[in-house]
Every structure is written in structure tokens, then in C-alpha cells.
Amino acid sequence: MRELEVRLKNSSYRIIVENYLMDKLSFYINDVYKNKRVFILTDDVVAKYYLDKAIKSLSDKYVVDYVIIPHGENSKVLERYAYVCEELLKKDIRRNELLIALGGGVIGDLCGFVAATLYRGIPYVGIPTSLLSQMDSSIGGKTGIDFYNRKNILGAFKQPSMVLIDPNTLKTLDNREFNNGMGELIKHGAIGNKKLLDMLKDKPQIDEDIIVESLFVKKSVVEIDEFDLKERMLLNFGHTFGHAIELKYGYKHGEAVAIGMLMAIKMGEDLNVTPKECYDVIFNILKLYELPTDEYNYKDYLKDVFYDKKNIAGTINFIFLNKLGNAIIYKMTEEEVKRLEGKNNSN
Ligand code: GLY
């Protein structure tokens, strides 16, 4: 068993990482929740694998009820949010009773948003079952749904009471979904943990230790900037270009981040911010975990990125590596971006 604590100004919570933790949920949850009833939110696919197990492992201490929704990104919408609230209210959930998010990122984001808004806030515990959600969305309290064609546009910061990660759940992921999570895990090594990058070079099994090394980066950034005002931006390494290609070419999120990291490294090299050694190290680790490393010229995407992301002052923040295991925020004006667009380079 390994554990981390996320220490924030107004709250702190534990992240427990333990194989077979799914069999001892009540043992851990009892630490943060003493009432009788708990309500699990999950999807139809995760339910098949883990719902009975979760109910069994909670039933010695709690009366367990649940709501199941269809799996997939289409569930992060207003209608589904309304449905979940309605079902919970039909079950007469009270404001001091616990919600449990059992599933991947969609379930975590939706469940967190319900927890943030129902009765103006009820407690919730995250049990992320995909590597992507274990690495990223389950930590840090960003919750929300998509609306008006915009991702996560309705949302709230709502920290969980606890996050419980059972690495065994990764065994039920298919290869591509597993590697999708590896994109974020490798990103954490790149921006904040050189030791993690060194560990990954031998393609180890993703165990408790590796997961904790990766989560340490996310938790450290969230602790400095809970509300995403500055440093949390560092977590967006690879995302600026990643978002530009994700939907266009049908990549999964972690795959797009993989390519986006390589594009950002090339751009950082051209600006003399990123040392040459970074590209090969990250490229080789991505290859080991079968993530795409297709070459896209970052210059072809600068225009989209700039107009999509620029702030009122007409500048955009890029995230670059200034060495392996460390990232910086680098502000650029429209003129600087245009100058770079026009410059010949090796990319
Ligand atoms: N996924 C980036 C963040 O949590 O801020």
C-alpha cells in the first residue's frame, strides 16, 4: 500500500494506492465517512466488472445504493446530470450522505459535479478505474460537464474526500485504453519527475510505486494552485497542440498529448528553451508504451492555437520543458508567434 496526501488551504485528502483495495473499500472510506448510506455512480461497462465487488466490499459497514448510466463521453451532458440528480433525489439522498464515483473520467467529472451542486455540496469519494482517470482527473477537484459544444464549460472545483486507486483495475483495460493513460503518466515524468522518466525507460509494469511517482507531480502542482490560476497550467504540457489534433485525427486524449508533447519539445528547441536531449528521451518512452509519435509540424498549428487560446492581452502561455523533469510557463505575444511561424527550422 502507498499513499499520498493532497494538502490544500481548506481541505486535505488522502490518495490510497493499493492492489486489491477494491475488496476493502469500507475499511478506507470509514476514515472519512461515518453515516449509514452510500450511493455509487457508475456506468454500464464498469458496473459489469466492479459494481458487485464494490457493493460487497462496502456492505459490512454501509447500506449501498447505486445509479448506472451509459458509458462514454456522451454522458457528460446536462440531461445525464439531471437524470443522476433525479435518481438520487428519488432515493432520498441527504446532504450529509456520500456519493462514490466508480469509473473513468466521465463518471468522475459528472459525479464530482453532482456532488458540488446537489444541496450546494455533498461529500464524494473517487474510485477511478481507468489509468487516465487515476493519473489525471480523479485528483485536483476539477468537475464538470460539456455544454453548448464546449468541454467542461459547466463545472466547479470540488475536492473529493478521498481517492482510492486499485492498480488491479488496469487489467480490464484494453491495450489502447491503457496506453491512453500512459500519455498523462509520461507527461508527469516530463514536467516534474526525472526519476519517473528513468524508471519508465525499462518499461516496467505499472505498479503502486510508478503510480505514486506520477501522482506526486499532479498533487504538488494542485497544492500550489488549486484553482488553476497559474502553476496548474504546467499540467497542460502537450495539451495545447494535443487538443489541436485530437478531434481532427481521431486520437484518444493521451495519444494526442503524446504527439503534442513532441510538438511542444520541437517548439521549445526552436526558442532555445528546451535542450536537445529531451526529444529522444520522451520519444523513446512513448514508443515503448506504443503511443503514437507521428510527426506534425507545430508551425502548422500555431495560428489555430493562438486564436483559440489567446487571452485579453493578446498573449498565449505555452508550456515547455527547460530540462528533463521540469517545465516552465512561457508567455508569447502574437508578433512573437508570427515570427516563429515564418522562421525555417528542422521540424
Ligand atoms: N488536467 C489538468 C488539471 O487538472 O489541471
GROMACS .gro file of C-alpha atoms and ligand atoms in nm:
model
  352
    1MET     CA    1   0.000   0.000   0.000
    2ARG     CA    2   0.122   0.350  -0.086
    3GLU     CA    3  -0.042   0.676  -0.001
    4LEU     CA    4  -0.019   1.047  -0.068
    5GLU     CA    5  -0.192   1.339   0.092
    6VAL     CA    6  -0.319   1.634  -0.109
    7ARG     CA    7  -0.284   1.934   0.123
    8LEU     CA    8  -0.495   2.233   0.028
    9LYS     CA    9  -0.579   2.554   0.207
   10ASN     CA   10  -0.926   2.449   0.319
   11SER     CA   11  -0.915   2.073   0.289
   12SER     CA   12  -0.683   1.777   0.268
   13TYR     CA   13  -0.745   1.428   0.142
   14ARG     CA   14  -0.565   1.100   0.107
   15ILE     CA   15  -0.496   0.913  -0.214
   16ILE     CA   16  -0.455   0.544  -0.137
   17VAL     CA   17  -0.291   0.322  -0.400
   18GLU     CA   18  -0.319  -0.047  -0.324
   19ASN     CA   19  -0.364  -0.371  -0.514
   20TYR     CA   20  -0.694  -0.542  -0.425
   21LEU     CA   21  -0.813  -0.227  -0.248
   22MET     CA   22  -1.146  -0.287  -0.421
   23ASP     CA   23  -1.201  -0.563  -0.161
   24LYS     CA   24  -1.160  -0.329   0.135
   25LEU     CA   25  -1.343  -0.011   0.041
   26SER     CA   26  -1.533   0.027   0.368
   27PHE     CA   27  -1.208  -0.001   0.564
   28TYR     CA   28  -1.074   0.315   0.399
   29ILE     CA   29  -1.398   0.505   0.349
   30ASN     CA   30  -1.482   0.467   0.718
   31ASP     CA   31  -1.198   0.706   0.781
   32VAL     CA   32  -1.384   0.994   0.614
   33TYR     CA   33  -1.749   0.892   0.636
   34LYS     CA   34  -1.947   0.769   0.935
   35ASN     CA   35  -2.311   0.778   0.817
   36LYS     CA   36  -2.509   0.478   0.704
   37ARG     CA   37  -2.590   0.509   0.334
   38VAL     CA   38  -2.359   0.544   0.033
   39PHE     CA   39  -2.456   0.600  -0.332
   40ILE     CA   40  -2.239   0.471  -0.614
   41LEU     CA   41  -2.246   0.636  -0.957
   42THR     CA   42  -2.105   0.414  -1.230
   43ASP     CA   43  -2.154   0.325  -1.598
   44ASP     CA   44  -2.283   0.008  -1.760
   45VAL     CA   45  -1.937  -0.121  -1.861
   46VAL     CA   46  -1.762  -0.058  -1.527
   47ALA     CA   47  -2.069  -0.196  -1.346
   48LYS     CA   48  -2.018  -0.532  -1.516
   49TYR     CA   49  -1.666  -0.563  -1.379
   50TYR     CA   50  -1.676  -0.388  -1.043
   51LEU     CA   51  -2.020  -0.295  -0.913
   52ASP     CA   52  -2.092  -0.623  -0.730
   53LYS     CA   53  -1.740  -0.625  -0.592
   54ALA     CA   54  -1.775  -0.266  -0.469
   55ILE     CA   55  -2.115  -0.329  -0.312
   56LYS     CA   56  -1.981  -0.638  -0.136
   57SER     CA   57  -1.681  -0.453  -0.002
   58LEU     CA   58  -1.894  -0.167   0.132
   59SER     CA   59  -2.185  -0.369   0.271
   60ASP     CA   60  -2.024  -0.464   0.601
   61LYS     CA   61  -2.048  -0.100   0.712
   62TYR     CA   62  -2.292   0.070   0.477
   63VAL     CA   63  -2.628   0.043   0.309
   64VAL     CA   64  -2.533   0.072  -0.058
   65ASP     CA   65  -2.745   0.208  -0.342
   66TYR     CA   66  -2.635   0.296  -0.694
   67VAL     CA   67  -2.716   0.473  -1.021
   68ILE     CA   68  -2.591   0.330  -1.352
   69ILE     CA   69  -2.561   0.544  -1.666
   70PRO     CA   70  -2.449   0.454  -2.020
   71HIS     CA   71  -2.071   0.464  -2.069
   72GLY     CA   72  -1.897   0.718  -2.290
   73GLU     CA   73  -1.828   1.086  -2.337
   74ASN     CA   74  -2.196   1.147  -2.430
   75SER     CA   75  -2.283   1.101  -2.066
   76LYS     CA   76  -2.112   1.426  -1.966
   77VAL     CA   77  -2.416   1.630  -2.062
   78LEU     CA   78  -2.688   1.829  -1.891
   79GLU     CA   79  -2.956   1.565  -1.948
   80ARG     CA   80  -2.749   1.297  -1.780
   81TYR     CA   81  -2.659   1.530  -1.494
   82ALA     CA   82  -3.033   1.597  -1.444
   83TYR     CA   83  -3.106   1.224  -1.461
   84VAL     CA   84  -2.847   1.140  -1.195
   85CYS     CA   85  -2.973   1.416  -0.962
   86GLU     CA   86  -3.330   1.299  -1.013
   87GLU     CA   87  -3.244   0.936  -0.938
   88LEU     CA   88  -3.053   1.034  -0.626
   89LEU     CA   89  -3.338   1.253  -0.505
   90LYS     CA   90  -3.587   0.972  -0.572
   91LYS     CA   91  -3.369   0.759  -0.347
   92ASP     CA   92  -3.398   1.038  -0.092
   93ILE     CA   93  -3.027   1.111  -0.070
   94ARG     CA   94  -2.950   1.361   0.211
   95ARG     CA   95  -2.690   1.634   0.210
   96ASN     CA   96  -2.462   1.453   0.456
   97GLU     CA   97  -2.461   1.126   0.261
   98LEU     CA   98  -2.177   1.006   0.043
   99LEU     CA   99  -2.152   0.974  -0.334
  100ILE     CA  100  -1.893   0.740  -0.480
  101ALA     CA  101  -1.758   0.782  -0.836
  102LEU     CA  102  -1.678   0.432  -0.962
  103GLY     CA  103  -1.537   0.451  -1.315
  104GLY     CA  104  -1.326   0.654  -1.553
  105GLY     CA  105  -1.300   1.025  -1.625
  106VAL     CA  106  -1.658   1.079  -1.739
  107ILE     CA  107  -1.801   0.925  -1.423
  108GLY     CA  108  -1.554   1.118  -1.206
  109ASP     CA  109  -1.629   1.454  -1.369
  110LEU     CA  110  -2.005   1.404  -1.364
  111CYS     CA  111  -2.018   1.259  -1.014
  112GLY     CA  112  -1.798   1.540  -0.882
  113PHE     CA  113  -2.026   1.799  -1.042
  114VAL     CA  114  -2.334   1.638  -0.890
  115ALA     CA  115  -2.154   1.633  -0.555
  116ALA     CA  116  -2.062   2.001  -0.597
  117THR     CA  117  -2.416   2.113  -0.672
  118LEU     CA  118  -2.669   1.882  -0.507
  119TYR     CA  119  -2.774   2.052  -0.183
  120ARG     CA  120  -2.494   2.303  -0.269
  121GLY     CA  121  -2.240   2.031  -0.198
  122ILE     CA  122  -2.227   1.677  -0.063
  123PRO     CA  123  -1.916   1.463   0.001
  124TYR     CA  124  -1.780   1.223  -0.261
  125VAL     CA  125  -1.505   0.966  -0.288
  126GLY     CA  126  -1.335   0.881  -0.618
  127ILE     CA  127  -1.257   0.526  -0.721
  128PRO     CA  128  -1.104   0.580  -1.066
  129THR     CA  129  -1.081   0.259  -1.269
  130SER     CA  130  -0.901   0.374  -1.586
  131LEU     CA  131  -0.533   0.468  -1.592
  132LEU     CA  132  -0.623   0.803  -1.749
  133SER     CA  133  -0.856   0.898  -1.465
  134GLN     CA  134  -0.621   0.760  -1.199
  135MET     CA  135  -0.341   0.977  -1.338
  136ASP     CA  136  -0.535   1.292  -1.400
  137SER     CA  137  -0.899   1.377  -1.347
  138SER     CA  138  -0.955   1.198  -1.016
  139ILE     CA  139  -0.705   1.429  -0.844
  140GLY     CA  140  -0.745   1.802  -0.805
  141GLY     CA  141  -1.119   1.859  -0.789
  142LYS     CA  142  -1.195   1.973  -1.142
  143THR     CA  143  -1.551   1.858  -1.207
  144GLY     CA  144  -1.797   1.941  -1.480
  145ILE     CA  145  -1.996   1.859  -1.789
  146ASP     CA  146  -1.991   1.966  -2.154
  147PHE     CA  147  -2.245   2.221  -2.276
  148TYR     CA  148  -2.304   2.449  -2.575
  149ASN     CA  149  -2.046   2.247  -2.770
  150ARG     CA  150  -1.779   2.331  -2.515
  151LYS     CA  151  -1.587   2.085  -2.299
  152ASN     CA  152  -1.626   2.118  -1.923
  153ILE     CA  153  -1.791   2.457  -1.961
  154LEU     CA  154  -2.029   2.398  -1.668
  155GLY     CA  155  -1.830   2.293  -1.368
  156ALA     CA  156  -1.696   2.354  -1.022
  157PHE     CA  157  -1.389   2.290  -0.815
  158LYS     CA  158  -1.496   2.023  -0.571
  159GLN     CA  159  -1.230   1.819  -0.397
  160PRO     CA  160  -1.309   1.457  -0.311
  161SER     CA  161  -1.296   1.334   0.048
  162MET     CA  162  -1.062   1.055  -0.058
  163VAL     CA  163  -0.933   0.886  -0.375
  164LEU     CA  164  -0.896   0.509  -0.382
  165ILE     CA  165  -0.686   0.356  -0.659
  166ASP     CA  166  -0.663  -0.019  -0.716
  167PRO     CA  167  -0.395  -0.086  -0.982
  168ASN     CA  168  -0.562  -0.423  -1.045
  169THR     CA  169  -0.846  -0.246  -1.224
  170LEU     CA  170  -0.597  -0.171  -1.502
  171LYS     CA  171  -0.604  -0.538  -1.600
  172THR     CA  172  -0.951  -0.499  -1.750
  173LEU     CA  173  -0.846  -0.212  -1.980
  174ASP     CA  174  -0.767  -0.291  -2.341
  175ASN     CA  175  -0.418  -0.203  -2.465
  176ARG     CA  176  -0.513   0.120  -2.633
  177GLU     CA  177  -0.704   0.248  -2.330
  178PHE     CA  178  -0.416   0.157  -2.101
  179ASN     CA  179  -0.168   0.340  -2.322
  180ASN     CA  180  -0.404   0.636  -2.330
  181GLY     CA  181  -0.342   0.675  -1.957
  182MET     CA  182   0.031   0.630  -2.012
  183GLY     CA  183   0.030   0.956  -2.210
  184GLU     CA  184  -0.057   1.152  -1.893
  185LEU     CA  185   0.172   0.943  -1.676
  186ILE     CA  186   0.472   1.007  -1.902
  187LYS     CA  187   0.376   1.376  -1.911
  188HIS     CA  188   0.404   1.388  -1.531
  189GLY     CA  189   0.756   1.248  -1.556
  190ALA     CA  190   0.845   1.501  -1.825
  191ILE     CA  191   0.722   1.807  -1.635
  192GLY     CA  192   0.809   1.718  -1.279
  193ASN     CA  193   0.980   1.389  -1.206
  194LYS     CA  194   1.303   1.286  -1.376
  195LYS     CA  195   1.321   0.977  -1.153
  196LEU     CA  196   0.989   0.860  -1.301
  197LEU     CA  197   1.127   0.902  -1.654
  198ASP     CA  198   1.430   0.694  -1.558
  199MET     CA  199   1.205   0.424  -1.414
  200LEU     CA  200   0.997   0.414  -1.734
  201LYS     CA  201   1.297   0.356  -1.962
  202ASP     CA  202   1.289  -0.016  -1.879
  203LYS     CA  203   0.916  -0.045  -1.949
  204PRO     CA  204   0.827  -0.165  -1.602
  205GLN     CA  205   0.488  -0.298  -1.501
  206ILE     CA  206   0.275  -0.003  -1.388
  207ASP     CA  207   0.257  -0.076  -1.017
  208GLU     CA  208   0.184   0.113  -0.695
  209ASP     CA  209   0.528   0.279  -0.696
  210ILE     CA  210   0.507   0.414  -1.050
  211ILE     CA  211   0.152   0.539  -0.996
  212VAL     CA  212   0.259   0.722  -0.679
  213GLU     CA  213   0.560   0.883  -0.854
  214SER     CA  214   0.326   1.014  -1.121
  215LEU     CA  215   0.056   1.132  -0.880
  216PHE     CA  216   0.315   1.311  -0.674
  217VAL     CA  217   0.366   1.554  -0.963
  218LYS     CA  218  -0.004   1.623  -1.005
  219LYS     CA  219  -0.068   1.665  -0.634
  220SER     CA  220   0.228   1.901  -0.593
  221VAL     CA  221   0.104   2.127  -0.871
  222VAL     CA  222  -0.255   2.124  -0.743
  223GLU     CA  223  -0.134   2.212  -0.393
  224ILE     CA  224   0.035   2.525  -0.523
  225ASP     CA  225  -0.252   2.633  -0.748
  226GLU     CA  226  -0.580   2.464  -0.657
  227PHE     CA  227  -0.797   2.696  -0.868
  228ASP     CA  228  -0.596   2.685  -1.188
  229LEU     CA  229  -0.480   3.046  -1.185
  230LYS     CA  230  -0.116   2.991  -1.277
  231GLU     CA  231   0.111   2.695  -1.198
  232ARG     CA  232  -0.158   2.436  -1.269
  233MET     CA  233  -0.111   2.536  -1.631
  234LEU     CA  234   0.210   2.329  -1.625
  235LEU     CA  235  -0.012   2.020  -1.636
  236ASN     CA  236  -0.113   2.131  -1.984
  237PHE     CA  237   0.224   2.035  -2.130
  238GLY     CA  238   0.145   1.864  -2.461
  239HIS     CA  239  -0.219   1.969  -2.442
  240THR     CA  240  -0.206   2.289  -2.644
  241PHE     CA  241  -0.104   2.109  -2.964
  242GLY     CA  242  -0.267   1.787  -2.845
  243HIS     CA  243  -0.611   1.947  -2.845
  244ALA     CA  244  -0.549   2.084  -3.194
  245ILE     CA  245  -0.503   1.731  -3.337
  246GLU     CA  246  -0.715   1.518  -3.101
  247LEU     CA  247  -1.055   1.554  -3.266
  248LYS     CA  248  -0.923   1.634  -3.613
  249TYR     CA  249  -0.741   1.300  -3.644
  250GLY     CA  250  -0.942   1.087  -3.402
  251TYR     CA  251  -0.675   1.034  -3.137
  252LYS     CA  252  -0.757   0.941  -2.781
  253HIS     CA  253  -0.667   1.211  -2.532
  254GLY     CA  254  -0.344   1.053  -2.404
  255GLU     CA  255  -0.235   0.975  -2.761
  256ALA     CA  256  -0.287   1.336  -2.864
  257VAL     CA  257  -0.095   1.452  -2.556
  258ALA     CA  258   0.192   1.221  -2.659
  259ILE     CA  259   0.219   1.385  -3.001
  260GLY     CA  260   0.152   1.728  -2.850
  261MET     CA  261   0.449   1.683  -2.614
  262LEU     CA  262   0.680   1.612  -2.908
  263MET     CA  263   0.548   1.918  -3.091
  264ALA     CA  264   0.600   2.135  -2.782
  265ILE     CA  265   0.954   1.999  -2.743
  266LYS     CA  266   1.036   2.095  -3.103
  267MET     CA  267   0.894   2.443  -3.048
  268GLY     CA  268   1.086   2.478  -2.722
  269GLU     CA  269   1.405   2.376  -2.907
  270ASP     CA  270   1.347   2.644  -3.170
  271LEU     CA  271   1.310   2.903  -2.895
  272ASN     CA  272   1.627   2.777  -2.725
  273VAL     CA  273   1.431   2.685  -2.414
  274THR     CA  274   1.427   2.306  -2.444
  275PRO     CA  275   1.757   2.115  -2.454
  276LYS     CA  276   1.809   1.876  -2.748
  277GLU     CA  277   1.827   1.561  -2.527
  278CYS     CA  278   1.458   1.592  -2.429
  279TYR     CA  279   1.313   1.486  -2.764
  280ASP     CA  280   1.479   1.145  -2.788
  281VAL     CA  281   1.417   1.053  -2.425
  282ILE     CA  282   1.044   1.132  -2.442
  283PHE     CA  283   1.011   0.986  -2.793
  284ASN     CA  284   1.165   0.654  -2.685
  285ILE     CA  285   0.946   0.623  -2.376
  286LEU     CA  286   0.632   0.700  -2.580
  287LYS     CA  287   0.737   0.432  -2.830
  288LEU     CA  288   0.792   0.177  -2.552
  289TYR     CA  289   0.432   0.224  -2.444
  290GLU     CA  290   0.304   0.210  -2.801
  291LEU     CA  291   0.188   0.568  -2.804
  292PRO     CA  292   0.176   0.746  -3.140
  293THR     CA  293   0.482   0.953  -3.228
  294ASP     CA  294   0.365   1.074  -3.569
  295GLU     CA  295   0.538   1.392  -3.675
  296TYR     CA  296   0.328   1.702  -3.707
  297ASN     CA  297   0.491   2.037  -3.769
  298TYR     CA  298   0.394   2.256  -3.475
  299LYS     CA  299   0.410   2.563  -3.701
  300ASP     CA  300   0.107   2.442  -3.896
  301TYR     CA  301  -0.098   2.465  -3.576
  302LEU     CA  302   0.027   2.789  -3.425
  303LYS     CA  303  -0.244   3.001  -3.583
  304ASP     CA  304  -0.530   2.780  -3.453
  305VAL     CA  305  -0.371   2.754  -3.113
  306PHE     CA  306  -0.316   3.126  -3.084
  307TYR     CA  307  -0.668   3.229  -3.179
  308ASP     CA  308  -0.822   2.952  -2.973
  309LYS     CA  309  -0.629   3.026  -2.657
  310LYS     CA  310  -0.513   3.384  -2.654
  311ASN     CA  311  -0.610   3.592  -2.356
  312ILE     CA  312  -0.740   3.951  -2.349
  313ALA     CA  313  -0.390   4.094  -2.355
  314GLY     CA  314  -0.321   3.917  -2.684
  315THR     CA  315  -0.069   3.674  -2.541
  316ILE     CA  316  -0.066   3.298  -2.504
  317ASN     CA  317   0.105   3.078  -2.247
  318PHE     CA  318   0.296   2.782  -2.381
  319ILE     CA  319   0.440   2.511  -2.160
  320PHE     CA  320   0.793   2.396  -2.245
  321LEU     CA  321   1.049   2.167  -2.085
  322ASN     CA  322   1.358   2.357  -1.976
  323LYS     CA  323   1.514   2.025  -1.875
  324LEU     CA  324   1.400   1.667  -1.840
  325GLY     CA  325   1.165   1.652  -1.542
  326ASN     CA  326   1.094   2.026  -1.533
  327ALA     CA  327   0.854   2.254  -1.719
  328ILE     CA  328   0.805   2.628  -1.738
  329ILE     CA  329   0.529   2.866  -1.845
  330TYR     CA  330   0.641   3.073  -2.145
  331LYS     CA  331   0.431   3.373  -2.247
  332MET     CA  332   0.430   3.477  -2.614
  333THR     CA  333   0.272   3.767  -2.798
  334GLU     CA  334   0.102   3.738  -3.135
  335GLU     CA  335   0.405   3.903  -3.302
  336GLU     CA  336   0.645   3.652  -3.147
  337VAL     CA  337   0.428   3.362  -3.257
  338LYS     CA  338   0.407   3.502  -3.612
  339ARG     CA  339   0.783   3.548  -3.623
  340LEU     CA  340   0.833   3.184  -3.524
  341GLU     CA  341   0.577   3.068  -3.780
  342GLY     CA  342   0.775   3.234  -4.055
  343LYS     CA  343   1.115   3.104  -3.943
  344ASN     CA  344   1.267   2.797  -4.114
  345ASN     CA  345   1.353   2.517  -3.878
  346SER     CA  346   1.437   2.150  -3.864
  347ASN     CA  347   1.089   2.032  -3.764
  348GLY     N1  348  -0.600   1.812  -1.610
  348GLY     C1  349  -0.534   1.928  -1.570
  348GLY     C2  350  -0.569   1.976  -1.434
  348GLY     O1  351  -0.622   1.902  -1.355
  348GLY     O2  352  -0.548   2.090  -1.404
   0.00000   0.00000   0.00000
